[in-house]
Amino acid sequence: MDSIFILTGAGISAESGLGTFRDKDGLWTRYDLSRVATPEGFRADPALVHDFYNMRRKNCLDAAPNAAHAALARLGRDHPGEVTLVTQNVDDLHERAGSTGVIHMHGELRRALCAACGHRWPAPERMRSEDACPSCGRPATRPDIVWFGEMPYRMDEILERLARATLFVVIGSSGEVYPAAGFVDEAAAQGIPTLEINLEPSGRRGLFDRGLYGPATEVVPRWVAGLLRD
Ligand code: NAD
Ligand code: APR
């Protein structure tokens, strides 16, 4: 197996009990995205945003990785250096399943970020803006989450790895948010085979060479077992 580039979305964590964003009872049907996931929303009401991410952080701590996370961890362990795992998710279920080197392009719930000096540190259970940054001491603490309108992390590295891939796979994403949603176009333009694994065909199904559909905890372990047999 040469080099597999895997992008995961909220769907891979759905069966761990963490909500998705755009399914019928998704987070964005219950919270006003513009108030809790944009820099403007944070400026207007930081306490509301901290409450939102403190709630999500607690849900994440209460959740456990599922068989899909475990299968990807096994794939990475059996093929060191041949699997790039990029996630749009801000939970740490990939790491708790055993995956290493995970690229969190939208940030991580388990980290705090100083808006003044850029220092990062492990997030406290209940984060507040007035918490002093351990490095510069200023009360400029924010969740280390990439909000709408902000640039995702490590994009240069992501695109370099994508260009070298021999297979591009998306697992559990609706393909609604750019630039992640555009990775399949990049892969297809470079002649890289593409595979969508999702509960049901996403709106971007037509851009993939192949699709495997069903709950991630059933489809992903079966797909990984097939790879490990080959
Ligand atoms: P976008 O193109 O997905 O959305 C465009 C605008 O529409 C955004 O400003 C957003 O606030 C708004 N919007 C999208 N879906 C909405 C909904 N369901 N209800 C209300 N408003 C909605 O996002 P964008 O503004 O072009 O920003 C894309 C950048 O933001 C990318 O870098 C992406 O990685 C990052 N991002 C991060 C998160 C996160 O929560 N971590 C979420 C989405 C995007
Ligand atoms: N197994 C596999 N796929 C599933 C499952 C499951 N059990 N349950 C849901 N899905 C699929 C849905 O069909 C949907 O296509 O997961 C996808 C979830 O899509 P979204 O809720 O849009 O989540 P995602 O694509 O990760 O959103 C991208 O938007 O708001 C931002 O930062 C947020 O990173 C997120 C980004």
XYZ file of C-alpha atoms in Angstrom, residues 5-125:
121
model
C -4.860 10.300 2.664
C -7.897 10.047 4.923
C -10.107 13.051 5.813
C -12.652 12.494 8.567
C -15.676 14.549 9.591
C -18.257 14.567 12.367
C -19.883 11.384 11.019
C -17.041 9.188 12.254
C -17.745 10.331 15.828
C -21.546 10.164 15.528
C -21.794 6.613 16.929
C -19.652 7.694 19.883
C -22.565 9.939 20.811
C -21.027 13.221 19.620
C -23.470 15.121 17.425
C -22.867 15.983 13.819
C -23.520 19.477 12.516
C -25.971 19.193 9.620
C -27.950 16.046 10.229
C -31.557 16.421 11.316
C -30.687 17.028 15.002
C -27.234 18.431 14.272
C -25.479 21.089 16.320
C -26.245 23.845 13.791
C -29.949 23.095 14.057
C -29.756 23.781 17.807
C -27.174 26.551 18.044
C -26.775 29.712 16.000
C -23.505 29.007 14.248
C -22.780 32.701 13.734
C -22.886 33.286 17.517
C -20.750 30.318 18.661
C -18.430 29.481 15.746
C -17.272 32.807 14.308
C -14.719 35.403 15.516
C -17.504 38.007 15.476
C -19.620 35.844 17.754
C -16.710 35.437 20.173
C -16.074 39.180 20.269
C -19.765 39.864 20.905
C -20.277 37.296 23.674
C -17.160 35.349 24.743
C -18.945 33.794 27.733
C -21.579 32.228 25.428
C -18.848 30.779 23.194
C -16.888 29.421 26.165
C -20.081 27.808 27.515
C -20.669 26.187 24.105
C -17.168 24.719 23.892
C -17.054 23.815 27.605
C -20.241 21.768 26.929
C -18.701 20.153 23.833
C -15.472 19.418 25.721
C -17.430 17.668 28.482
C -19.404 15.639 25.915
C -16.118 14.651 24.331
C -14.634 13.564 27.680
C -17.766 11.456 28.295
C -17.546 9.835 24.851
C -15.439 6.852 23.824
C -13.779 6.088 20.476
C -15.767 3.644 18.336
C -14.855 0.766 15.999
C -14.258 3.155 13.095
C -11.657 5.137 15.061
C -10.079 1.845 16.178
C -9.892 0.514 12.617
C -8.090 3.654 11.386
C -5.678 3.411 14.322
C -4.910 -0.204 13.355
C -4.376 0.806 9.724
C -1.890 3.499 10.787
C -0.112 1.092 13.147
C 0.190 -1.668 10.492
C 1.365 0.760 7.814
C 3.575 3.329 9.568
C 4.323 6.363 7.429
C 1.818 5.355 4.734
C -1.371 6.852 6.204
C -2.110 10.582 6.543
C -5.070 11.212 8.852
C -6.556 14.717 8.651
C -9.690 15.464 10.643
C -12.190 18.328 10.630
C -13.238 17.119 14.074
C -12.142 18.882 17.221
C -12.621 15.835 19.466
C -9.673 13.592 20.438
C -11.302 10.234 19.683
C -8.777 9.374 16.957
C -5.936 9.818 19.457
C -7.748 7.920 22.208
C -8.242 5.038 19.731
C -4.469 4.997 19.158
C -3.952 7.081 16.014
C -0.830 9.251 16.071
C 0.172 12.310 14.053
C -3.468 13.312 13.517
C -3.769 16.699 11.761
C -6.641 18.701 13.305
C -7.346 21.285 10.605
C -10.163 22.879 12.639
C -8.312 22.829 15.952
C -8.924 20.832 19.111
C -11.293 21.044 22.063
C -8.531 19.843 24.385
C -6.345 22.917 23.753
C -6.614 26.551 24.820
C -5.133 29.337 22.690
C -3.948 32.769 23.753
C -5.452 35.316 21.346
C -2.692 37.758 22.344
C 0.517 35.728 21.958
C -0.543 32.523 20.214
C 0.583 30.259 23.086
C -1.296 26.901 23.326
C -1.820 24.802 26.412
C -4.089 21.969 27.615
C -7.621 23.333 27.973
C -9.040 23.506 31.515
C -12.392 21.781 31.999
